[in-house]
Structures are given as structure tokens and as C-alpha cells.
mmCIF file of C-alpha atoms in Angstrom:
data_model
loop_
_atom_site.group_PDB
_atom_site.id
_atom_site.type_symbol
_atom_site.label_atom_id
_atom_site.label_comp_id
_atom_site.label_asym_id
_atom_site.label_seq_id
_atom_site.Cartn_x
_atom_site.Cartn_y
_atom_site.Cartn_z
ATOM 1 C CA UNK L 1 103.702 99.256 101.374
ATOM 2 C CA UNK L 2 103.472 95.334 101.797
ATOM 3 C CA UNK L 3 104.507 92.998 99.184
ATOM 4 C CA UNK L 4 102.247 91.037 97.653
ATOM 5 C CA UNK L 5 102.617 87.771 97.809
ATOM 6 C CA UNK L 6 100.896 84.309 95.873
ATOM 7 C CA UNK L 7 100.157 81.477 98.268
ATOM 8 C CA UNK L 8 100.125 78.017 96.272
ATOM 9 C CA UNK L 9 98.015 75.891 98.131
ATOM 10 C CA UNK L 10 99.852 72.629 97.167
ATOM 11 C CA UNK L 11 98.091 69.358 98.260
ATOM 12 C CA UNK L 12 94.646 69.619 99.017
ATOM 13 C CA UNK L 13 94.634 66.359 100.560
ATOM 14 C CA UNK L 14 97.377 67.284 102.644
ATOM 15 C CA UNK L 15 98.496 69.630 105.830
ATOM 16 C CA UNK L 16 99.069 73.290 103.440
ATOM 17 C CA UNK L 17 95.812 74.717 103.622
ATOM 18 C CA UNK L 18 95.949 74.027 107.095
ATOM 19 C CA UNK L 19 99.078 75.741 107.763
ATOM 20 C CA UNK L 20 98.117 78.741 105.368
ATOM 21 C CA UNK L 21 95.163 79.317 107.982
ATOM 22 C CA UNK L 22 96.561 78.937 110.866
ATOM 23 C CA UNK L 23 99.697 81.167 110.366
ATOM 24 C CA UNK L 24 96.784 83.309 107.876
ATOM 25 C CA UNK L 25 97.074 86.054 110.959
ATOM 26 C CA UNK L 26 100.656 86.627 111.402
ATOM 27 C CA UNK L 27 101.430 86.303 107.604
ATOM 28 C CA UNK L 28 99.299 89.431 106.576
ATOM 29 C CA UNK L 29 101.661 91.344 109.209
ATOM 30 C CA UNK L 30 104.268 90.947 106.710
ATOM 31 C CA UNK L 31 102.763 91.258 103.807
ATOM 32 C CA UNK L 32 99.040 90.803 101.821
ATOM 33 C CA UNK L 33 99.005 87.180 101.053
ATOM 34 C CA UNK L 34 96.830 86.104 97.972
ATOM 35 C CA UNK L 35 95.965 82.801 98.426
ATOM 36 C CA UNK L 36 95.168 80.583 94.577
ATOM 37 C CA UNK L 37 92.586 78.767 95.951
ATOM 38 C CA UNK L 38 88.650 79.056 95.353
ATOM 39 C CA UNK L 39 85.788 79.377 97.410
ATOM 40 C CA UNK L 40 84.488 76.427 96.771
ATOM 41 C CA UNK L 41 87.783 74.463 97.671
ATOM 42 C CA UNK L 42 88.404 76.158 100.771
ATOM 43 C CA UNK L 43 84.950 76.067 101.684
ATOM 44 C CA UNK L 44 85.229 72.490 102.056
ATOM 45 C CA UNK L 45 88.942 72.304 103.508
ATOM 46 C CA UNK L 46 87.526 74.329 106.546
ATOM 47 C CA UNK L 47 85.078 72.559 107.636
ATOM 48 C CA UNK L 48 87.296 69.685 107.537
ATOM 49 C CA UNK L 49 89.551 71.460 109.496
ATOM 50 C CA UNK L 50 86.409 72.791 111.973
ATOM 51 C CA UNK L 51 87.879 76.263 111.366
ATOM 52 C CA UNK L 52 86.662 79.622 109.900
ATOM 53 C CA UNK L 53 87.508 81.968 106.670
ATOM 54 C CA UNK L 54 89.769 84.249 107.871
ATOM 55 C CA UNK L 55 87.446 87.560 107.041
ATOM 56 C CA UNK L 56 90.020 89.517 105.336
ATOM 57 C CA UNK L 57 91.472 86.367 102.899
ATOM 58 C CA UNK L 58 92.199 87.651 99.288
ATOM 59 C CA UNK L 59 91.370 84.389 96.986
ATOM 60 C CA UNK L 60 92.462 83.929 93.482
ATOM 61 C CA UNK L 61 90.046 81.649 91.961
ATOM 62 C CA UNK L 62 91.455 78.496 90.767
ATOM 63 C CA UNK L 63 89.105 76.448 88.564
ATOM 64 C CA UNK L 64 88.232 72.684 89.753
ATOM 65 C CA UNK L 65 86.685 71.049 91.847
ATOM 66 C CA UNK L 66 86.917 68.125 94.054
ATOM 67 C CA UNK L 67 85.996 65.692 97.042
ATOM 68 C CA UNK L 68 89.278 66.434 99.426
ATOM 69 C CA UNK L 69 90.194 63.164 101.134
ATOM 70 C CA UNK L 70 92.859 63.448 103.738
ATOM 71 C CA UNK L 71 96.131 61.844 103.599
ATOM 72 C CA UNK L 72 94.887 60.141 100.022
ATOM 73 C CA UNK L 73 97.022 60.392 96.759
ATOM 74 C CA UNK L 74 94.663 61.096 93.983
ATOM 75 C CA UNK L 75 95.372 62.744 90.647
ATOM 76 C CA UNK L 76 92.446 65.276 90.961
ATOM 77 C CA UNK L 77 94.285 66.994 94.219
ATOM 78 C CA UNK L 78 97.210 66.620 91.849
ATOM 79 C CA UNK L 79 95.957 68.485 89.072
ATOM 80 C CA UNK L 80 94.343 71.156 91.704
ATOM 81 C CA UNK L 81 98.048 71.875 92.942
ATOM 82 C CA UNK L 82 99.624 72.023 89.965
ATOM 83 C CA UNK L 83 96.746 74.993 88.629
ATOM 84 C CA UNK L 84 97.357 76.507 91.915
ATOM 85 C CA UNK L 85 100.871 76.900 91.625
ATOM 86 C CA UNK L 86 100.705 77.899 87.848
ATOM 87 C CA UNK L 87 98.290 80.337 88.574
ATOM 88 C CA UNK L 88 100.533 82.071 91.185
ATOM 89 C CA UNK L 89 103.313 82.006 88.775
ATOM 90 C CA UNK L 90 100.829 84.532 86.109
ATOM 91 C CA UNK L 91 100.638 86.809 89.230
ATOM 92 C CA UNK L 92 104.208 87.120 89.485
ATOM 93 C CA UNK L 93 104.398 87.653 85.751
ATOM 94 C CA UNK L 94 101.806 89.701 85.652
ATOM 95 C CA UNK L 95 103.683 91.459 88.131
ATOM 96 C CA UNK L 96 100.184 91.254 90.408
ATOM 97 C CA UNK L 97 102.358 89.632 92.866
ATOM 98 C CA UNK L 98 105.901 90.404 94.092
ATOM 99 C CA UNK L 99 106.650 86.864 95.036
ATOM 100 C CA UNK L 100 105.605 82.757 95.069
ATOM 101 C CA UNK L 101 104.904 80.680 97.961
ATOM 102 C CA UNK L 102 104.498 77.464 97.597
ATOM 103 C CA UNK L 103 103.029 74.671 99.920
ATOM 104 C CA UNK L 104 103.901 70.835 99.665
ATOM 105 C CA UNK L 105 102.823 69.369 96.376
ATOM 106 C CA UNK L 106 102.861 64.997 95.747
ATOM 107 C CA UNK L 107 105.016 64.239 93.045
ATOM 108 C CA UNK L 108 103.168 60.773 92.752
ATOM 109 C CA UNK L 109 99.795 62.788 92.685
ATOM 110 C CA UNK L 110 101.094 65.027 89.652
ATOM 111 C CA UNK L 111 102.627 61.711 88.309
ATOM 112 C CA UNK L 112 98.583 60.163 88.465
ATOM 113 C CA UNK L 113 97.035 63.446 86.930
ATOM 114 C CA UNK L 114 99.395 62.956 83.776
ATOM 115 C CA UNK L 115 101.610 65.796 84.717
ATOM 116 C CA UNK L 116 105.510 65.710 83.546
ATOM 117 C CA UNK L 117 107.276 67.172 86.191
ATOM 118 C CA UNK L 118 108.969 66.103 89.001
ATOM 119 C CA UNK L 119 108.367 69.253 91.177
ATOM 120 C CA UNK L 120 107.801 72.510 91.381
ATOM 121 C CA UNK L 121 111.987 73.514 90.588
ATOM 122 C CA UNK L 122 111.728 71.376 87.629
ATOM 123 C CA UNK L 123 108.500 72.859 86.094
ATOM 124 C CA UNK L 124 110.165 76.073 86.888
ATOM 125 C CA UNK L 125 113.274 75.187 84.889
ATOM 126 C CA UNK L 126 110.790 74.273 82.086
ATOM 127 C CA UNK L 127 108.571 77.262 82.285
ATOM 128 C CA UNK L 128 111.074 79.986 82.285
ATOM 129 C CA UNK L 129 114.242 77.566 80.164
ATOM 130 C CA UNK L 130 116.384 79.001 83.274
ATOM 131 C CA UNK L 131 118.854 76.171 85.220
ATOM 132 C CA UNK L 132 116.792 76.853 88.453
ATOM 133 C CA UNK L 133 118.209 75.819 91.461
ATOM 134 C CA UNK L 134 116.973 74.506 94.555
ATOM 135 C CA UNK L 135 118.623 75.753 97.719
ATOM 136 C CA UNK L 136 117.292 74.266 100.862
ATOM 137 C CA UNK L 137 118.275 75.915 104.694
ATOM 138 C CA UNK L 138 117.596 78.754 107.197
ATOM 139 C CA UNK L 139 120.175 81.450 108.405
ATOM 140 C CA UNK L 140 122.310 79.199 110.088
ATOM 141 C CA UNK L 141 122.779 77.344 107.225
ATOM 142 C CA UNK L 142 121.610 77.245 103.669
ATOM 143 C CA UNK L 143 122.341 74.190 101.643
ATOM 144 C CA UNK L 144 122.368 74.134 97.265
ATOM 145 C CA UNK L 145 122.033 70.975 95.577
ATOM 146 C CA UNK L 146 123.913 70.899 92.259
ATOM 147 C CA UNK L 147 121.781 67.118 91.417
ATOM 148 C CA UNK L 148 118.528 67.120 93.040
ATOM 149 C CA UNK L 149 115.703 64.123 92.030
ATOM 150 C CA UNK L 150 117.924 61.377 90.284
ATOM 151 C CA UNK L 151 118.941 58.276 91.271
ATOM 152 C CA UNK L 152 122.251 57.768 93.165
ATOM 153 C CA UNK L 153 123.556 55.454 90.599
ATOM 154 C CA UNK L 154 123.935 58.680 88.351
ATOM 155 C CA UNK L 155 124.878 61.050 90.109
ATOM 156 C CA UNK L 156 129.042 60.201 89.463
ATOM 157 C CA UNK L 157 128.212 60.626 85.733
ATOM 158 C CA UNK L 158 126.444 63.489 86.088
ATOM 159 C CA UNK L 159 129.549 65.827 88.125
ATOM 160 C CA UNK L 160 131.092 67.006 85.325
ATOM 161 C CA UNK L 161 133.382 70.013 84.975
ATOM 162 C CA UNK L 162 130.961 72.209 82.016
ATOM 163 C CA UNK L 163 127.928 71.634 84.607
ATOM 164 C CA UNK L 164 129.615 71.896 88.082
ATOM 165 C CA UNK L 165 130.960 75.891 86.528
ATOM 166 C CA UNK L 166 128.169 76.876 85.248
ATOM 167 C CA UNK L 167 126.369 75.955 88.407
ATOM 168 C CA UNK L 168 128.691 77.859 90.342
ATOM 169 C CA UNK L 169 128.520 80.918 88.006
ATOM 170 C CA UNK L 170 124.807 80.715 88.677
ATOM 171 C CA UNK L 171 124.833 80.345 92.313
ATOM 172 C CA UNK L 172 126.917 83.017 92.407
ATOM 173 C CA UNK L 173 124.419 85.355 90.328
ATOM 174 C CA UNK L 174 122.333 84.877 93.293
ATOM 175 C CA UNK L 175 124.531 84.461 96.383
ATOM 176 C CA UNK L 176 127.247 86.780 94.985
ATOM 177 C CA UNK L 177 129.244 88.313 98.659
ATOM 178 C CA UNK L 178 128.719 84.642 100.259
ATOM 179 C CA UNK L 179 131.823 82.312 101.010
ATOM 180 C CA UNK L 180 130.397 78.607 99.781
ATOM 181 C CA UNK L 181 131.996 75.197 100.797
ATOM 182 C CA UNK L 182 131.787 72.592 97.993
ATOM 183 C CA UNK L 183 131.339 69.133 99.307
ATOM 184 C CA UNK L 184 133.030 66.109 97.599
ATOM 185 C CA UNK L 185 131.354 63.186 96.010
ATOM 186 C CA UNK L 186 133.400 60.245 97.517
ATOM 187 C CA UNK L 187 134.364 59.201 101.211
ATOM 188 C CA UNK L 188 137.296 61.558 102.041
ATOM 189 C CA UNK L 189 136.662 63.457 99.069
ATOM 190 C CA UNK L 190 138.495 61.235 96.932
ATOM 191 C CA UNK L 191 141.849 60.800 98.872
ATOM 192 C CA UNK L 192 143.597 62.231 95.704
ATOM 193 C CA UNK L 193 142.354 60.256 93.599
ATOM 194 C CA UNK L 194 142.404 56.755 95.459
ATOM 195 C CA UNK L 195 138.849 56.503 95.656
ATOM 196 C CA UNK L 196 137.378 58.099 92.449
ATOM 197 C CA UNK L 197 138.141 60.608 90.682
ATOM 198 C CA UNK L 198 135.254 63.430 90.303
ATOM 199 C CA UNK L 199 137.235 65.315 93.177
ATOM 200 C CA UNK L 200 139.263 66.431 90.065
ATOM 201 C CA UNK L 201 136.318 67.964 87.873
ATOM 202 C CA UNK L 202 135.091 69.344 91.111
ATOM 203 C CA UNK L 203 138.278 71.100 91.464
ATOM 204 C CA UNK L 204 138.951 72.071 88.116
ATOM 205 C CA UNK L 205 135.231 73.416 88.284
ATOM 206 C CA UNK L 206 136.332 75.891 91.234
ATOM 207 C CA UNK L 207 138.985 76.940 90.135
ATOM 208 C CA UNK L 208 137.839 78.041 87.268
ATOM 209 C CA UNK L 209 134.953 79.637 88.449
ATOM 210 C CA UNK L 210 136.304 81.863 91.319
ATOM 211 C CA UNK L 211 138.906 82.866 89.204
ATOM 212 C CA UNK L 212 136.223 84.424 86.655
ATOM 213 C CA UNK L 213 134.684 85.485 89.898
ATOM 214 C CA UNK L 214 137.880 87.090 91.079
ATOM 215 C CA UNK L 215 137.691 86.211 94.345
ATOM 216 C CA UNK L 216 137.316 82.630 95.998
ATOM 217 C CA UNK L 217 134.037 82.470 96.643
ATOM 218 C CA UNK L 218 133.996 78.497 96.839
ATOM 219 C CA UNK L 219 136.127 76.220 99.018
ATOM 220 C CA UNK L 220 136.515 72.521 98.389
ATOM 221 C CA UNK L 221 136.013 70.230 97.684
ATOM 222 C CA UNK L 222 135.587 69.780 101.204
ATOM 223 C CA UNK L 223 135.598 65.973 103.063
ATOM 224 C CA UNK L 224 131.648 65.044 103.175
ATOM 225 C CA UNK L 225 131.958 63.559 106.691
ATOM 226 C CA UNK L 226 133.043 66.350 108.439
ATOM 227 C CA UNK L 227 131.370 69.143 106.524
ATOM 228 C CA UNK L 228 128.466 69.628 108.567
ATOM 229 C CA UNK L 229 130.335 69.307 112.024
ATOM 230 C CA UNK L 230 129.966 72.607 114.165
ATOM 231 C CA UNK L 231 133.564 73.567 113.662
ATOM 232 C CA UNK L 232 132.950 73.157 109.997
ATOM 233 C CA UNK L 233 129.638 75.585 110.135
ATOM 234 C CA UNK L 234 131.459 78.399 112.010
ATOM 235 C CA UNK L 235 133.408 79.098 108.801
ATOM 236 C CA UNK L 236 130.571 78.733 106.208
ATOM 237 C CA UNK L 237 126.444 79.113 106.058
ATOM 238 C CA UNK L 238 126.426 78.060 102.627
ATOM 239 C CA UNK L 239 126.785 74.784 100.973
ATOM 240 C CA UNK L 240 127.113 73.160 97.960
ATOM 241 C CA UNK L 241 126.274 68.955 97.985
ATOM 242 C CA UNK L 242 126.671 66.874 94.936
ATOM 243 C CA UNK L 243 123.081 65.086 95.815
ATOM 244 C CA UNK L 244 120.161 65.201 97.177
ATOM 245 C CA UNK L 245 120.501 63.180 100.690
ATOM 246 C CA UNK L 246 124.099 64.473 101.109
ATOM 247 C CA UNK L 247 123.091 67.865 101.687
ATOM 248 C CA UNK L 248 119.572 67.067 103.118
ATOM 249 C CA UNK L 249 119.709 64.346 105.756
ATOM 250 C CA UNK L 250 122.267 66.729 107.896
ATOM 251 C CA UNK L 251 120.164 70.019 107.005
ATOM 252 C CA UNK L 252 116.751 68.171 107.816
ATOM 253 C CA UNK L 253 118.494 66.733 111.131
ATOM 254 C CA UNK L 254 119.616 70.365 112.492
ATOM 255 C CA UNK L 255 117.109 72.262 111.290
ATOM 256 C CA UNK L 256 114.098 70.500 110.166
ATOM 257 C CA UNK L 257 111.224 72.667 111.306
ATOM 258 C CA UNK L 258 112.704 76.545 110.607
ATOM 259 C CA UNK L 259 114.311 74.842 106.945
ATOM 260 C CA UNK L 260 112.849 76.341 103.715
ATOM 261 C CA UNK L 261 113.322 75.719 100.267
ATOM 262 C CA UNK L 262 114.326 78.384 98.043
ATOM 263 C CA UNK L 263 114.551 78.282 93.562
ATOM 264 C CA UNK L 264 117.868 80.188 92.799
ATOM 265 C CA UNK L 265 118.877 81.764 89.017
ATOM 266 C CA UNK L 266 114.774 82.507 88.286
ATOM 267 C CA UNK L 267 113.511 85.837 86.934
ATOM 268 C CA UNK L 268 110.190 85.677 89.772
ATOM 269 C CA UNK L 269 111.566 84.992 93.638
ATOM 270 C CA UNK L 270 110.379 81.470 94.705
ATOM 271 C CA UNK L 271 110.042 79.753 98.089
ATOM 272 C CA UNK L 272 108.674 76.757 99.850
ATOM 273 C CA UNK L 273 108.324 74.914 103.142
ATOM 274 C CA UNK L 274 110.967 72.434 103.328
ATOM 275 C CA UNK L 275 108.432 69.491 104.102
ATOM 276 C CA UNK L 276 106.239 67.271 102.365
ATOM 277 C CA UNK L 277 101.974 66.847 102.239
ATOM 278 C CA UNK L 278 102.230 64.813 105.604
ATOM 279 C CA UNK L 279 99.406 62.714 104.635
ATOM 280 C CA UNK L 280 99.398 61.246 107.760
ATOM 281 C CA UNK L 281 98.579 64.182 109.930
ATOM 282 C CA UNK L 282 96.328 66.093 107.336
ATOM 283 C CA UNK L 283 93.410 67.897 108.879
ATOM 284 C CA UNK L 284 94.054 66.692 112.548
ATOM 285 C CA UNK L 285 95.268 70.066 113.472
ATOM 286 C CA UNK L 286 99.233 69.177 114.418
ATOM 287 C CA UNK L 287 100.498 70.995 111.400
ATOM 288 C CA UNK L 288 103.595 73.477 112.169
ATOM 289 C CA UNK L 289 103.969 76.910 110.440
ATOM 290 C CA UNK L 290 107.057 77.649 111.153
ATOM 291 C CA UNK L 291 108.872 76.824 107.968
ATOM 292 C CA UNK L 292 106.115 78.454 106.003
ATOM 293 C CA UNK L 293 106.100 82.107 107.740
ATOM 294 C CA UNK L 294 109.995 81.515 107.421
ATOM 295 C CA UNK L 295 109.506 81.074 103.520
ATOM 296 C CA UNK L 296 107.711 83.921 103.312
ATOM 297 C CA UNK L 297 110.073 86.232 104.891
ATOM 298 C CA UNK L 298 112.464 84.386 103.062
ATOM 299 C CA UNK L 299 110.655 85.583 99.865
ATOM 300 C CA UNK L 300 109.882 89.250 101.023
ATOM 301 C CA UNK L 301 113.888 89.615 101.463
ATOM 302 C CA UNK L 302 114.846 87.822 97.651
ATOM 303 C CA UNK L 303 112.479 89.998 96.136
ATOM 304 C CA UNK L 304 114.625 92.699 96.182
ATOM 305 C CA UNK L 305 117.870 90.307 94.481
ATOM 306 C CA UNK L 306 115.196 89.898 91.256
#
């Protein structure tokens, strides 16, 4: 039997619904996709789009309406996502759906319809008081961010020893048979000390860890620079960066189209594309799938590690 599987519909105003429809087809090969949109809503995103209802589409209404305008950042396509996305959260708890797929949502969007989140991982952390975490990647190489959406000036202050092993602990709930390089925080991960000295709680932190693990599972910390080269990525698929651009501007430059995003340490299986709304090709028809059929196969095969 297929999986069932919620489809948030993310950003009205953007390229999702789009992408839901045109990979629609190959999607309900793998599994029976119920999409938390309404009528109504999609009604009006296809003819935008010049495109039919797919006749076998399962909708889960999702109350509100509004005037879609493409590639515009407006707090009623904000609050539309956000009820989407909440709504295929009940499924999963409901247990009417195995799994959550999420399109791109606009954090200034939620931020204009009043809502306090900065994403879907942290509402996530909030609904279910887990330490989600937000693992980016494909096969070749999956990426975990232990800070995700804070400035850079805090991000030093924030690699602490308490966080960084419980963060490994919790990664390895998830990932547990997978070998994991730790990146540094500083150019040349520290130098021993010369240039900073979080290499040392990042140390400590993996240490500790594997040996409650009782194996070593993480390596590192391991020199930023040279993490990512293709010698580096024949010993490891999995990777652990200290921020948010350390880990992603490599990731999005190898593997931007397959990449998907994936919420670690959660008691429902979560995925994403690994893209934004792309305002500025919404409803022109250039959208790719590819990340999105790869999140849901992504999500079929994590349903299983729940």
C-alpha cells in the first residue's frame, strides 16, 4: 500500500503550487499525495498557471481565501501557508497521513501576517517542544546545521559544549550507523587555539558524545576550507556546519537542484524542497520539480526511522 502523504502548499504567490502540479503525475506513483489546499485556491492558481485539475487530486480544505498575486509578499498568502502547513501537521497526528511535505513558505510574508516563527523547523520545534533539526542535502551529501537563522555575529557565543552534545546525541537518534564530519568554526579550525578557541568545546563536545555513543561516529573538528573538497566527500556524506552559509553555500553550489531539506529529532517525518518562493519566476511555467519528488521519496524512506 502507498503512503500517504500531506502536501503543504507553501506560498501561494509563489512557484509550489506550480511544482505540486506539474510533478502531480509522477508523485502519485509513489505514493497518494493529499494536497492542503482548497478548491477555491487552486481554482484560481490554475488558471494562472493555464493548466488543469489533475482529475484524481485528493484536497484537504484549507479555510481562506485570497487574490494570488505572483511574485508579491503579502501577509494574506502568508497566513494561507502557514494554515496549510498546520493543517498537514493534524494529518500526520491524526495519523491520516504518514508524512509532511512542505513547499517554500516567505518568512517576511509570515512576519506581515503577525506570525512568530521564523520557518517551518522553528514552528516545529515549538509545536512538538522537540530540538528539531534541519538537515539540508541529497545522497551524495547531506549537510546538518547545528545554528540555522541567526546572525553571524552570534553564532561564536552560541557553540557551546552542553548544546554542541546534545545536538550530536540527537543527530545521532536519527542518523545512528552514519560516520559525520564536524566542521570547525574558525579559518583552519582554530590552529590550536591561535585563532579562537570554540575548536575546544567542539572537541570536548565529540568526544564526549561518541564515547556515550561507543563508537566514533563524528570526526572533527574538521578544517572548513577543505571540508567540502572531493577528497574530503569520499570519506563522509554527512556533515555537521556550525552555521547556516557554511554548510549551505557549498551544498547549494554542488547540488542545488536534487538538494532537500529534511527536520531531524521530530515524532512526524518532515521534508522540504531546498529552495525558496522564487517570486520572480512564479506562474511563468520554469519551475523545477526535482527537489520536490526528491523530498518526497526522501519522506517515504524516514517514515519508517519514526
Amino acid at each position: 500500500m502507498k503512503p500517504k502523504i500531506a502536501i503543504s502548499i507553501g506560498d501561494l504567490n509563489g512557484v509550489g503550487i506550480e511544482i505540486a502540479l506539474k510533478a502531480h503525475e509522477e508523485v502519485s506513483k509513489l505514493c497518494n499525495p493529499i494536497y492542503c489546499i482548497s478548491e477555491e485556491m487552486l481554482s484560481q492558481a490554475t488558471k494562472l498557471l493555464d493548466a488543469k485539475i489533475p482529475s484524481d487530486i485528493t484536497l484537504l480544505p484549507v479555510n481562506g481565501e485570497f487574490e494570488i498575486e505572483a511574485g508579491k509578499v503579502s501577509a494574506a498568502s502568508g497566513k494561507y501557508s502557514y494554515d496549510s502547513f498546520m493543517s498537514g501537521i493534524k494529518l500526520c497526528e491524526e495519523k491520516r497521513a504518514d508524512a509532511v511535505v512542505t513547499m517554500p513558505i516567505h518568512k517576511e510574508a509570515w512576519m506581515l501576517a503577525g506570525l512568530e516563527y521564523k520557518g517551518h523547523t522553528d514552528l516545529l520545534r515549538q509545536h512538538f517542544d522537540r530540538d528539531a533539526i534541519m538537515m539540508l542535502g541529497c545522497e551524495k551529501m547531506f549537510v546538518a546545521l547545528f545554528t540555522e537563522h541567526i546572525p553571524l555575529k552570534d553564532v561564536a557565543e552560541s557553540v557551546q559544549y552542553v548544546k554542541l552534545k546534545q545536538f550530536f546525541m540527537d543527530l545521532h537518534d536519527s542518523i545512528p550507523n552514519e560516520k559525520v564530519a564536524v566542521l570547525g568554526l574558525n579559518p583552519h579550525a582554530g590552529d590550536n587555539g591561535v585563532l579562537g578557541n570554540e575548536e575546544l568545546r567542539i572537541t570536548k563536545a565529540i568526544k564526549s558524545a561518541n564515547k556515550k555513543i561507543g563508537f566514533e561516529q563524528f570526526i572533527g573538528p574538521i578544517v572548513p576550507d577543505v571540508a567540502f573538497t572531493p577528497h574530503a566527500r569520499k570519506n563522509y556524506n554527512y556533515f555537521v556546519a556550525m552555521y547556516h552559509d557554511q554548510g549551505l553555500a557549498p551544498l547549494k553550489a554542488l547540488y542545488f537542484d536534487e538538494s532537500i531539506n529534511v527536520s531531524l529529532n521530530l515524532p512526524i517525518s518532515r521534508t522540504s524542497v531546498d529552495h525558496g518562493t522564487a517570486f520572480d519566476i512564479a506562474y511563468k511555467g520554469e519551475a523545477k520539480t526535482l527537489s520536490y519528488i526528491n523530498a518526497v521519496k526522501s519522506a517515504i524512506s524516514f517514515i519508517k526511522d519514526i
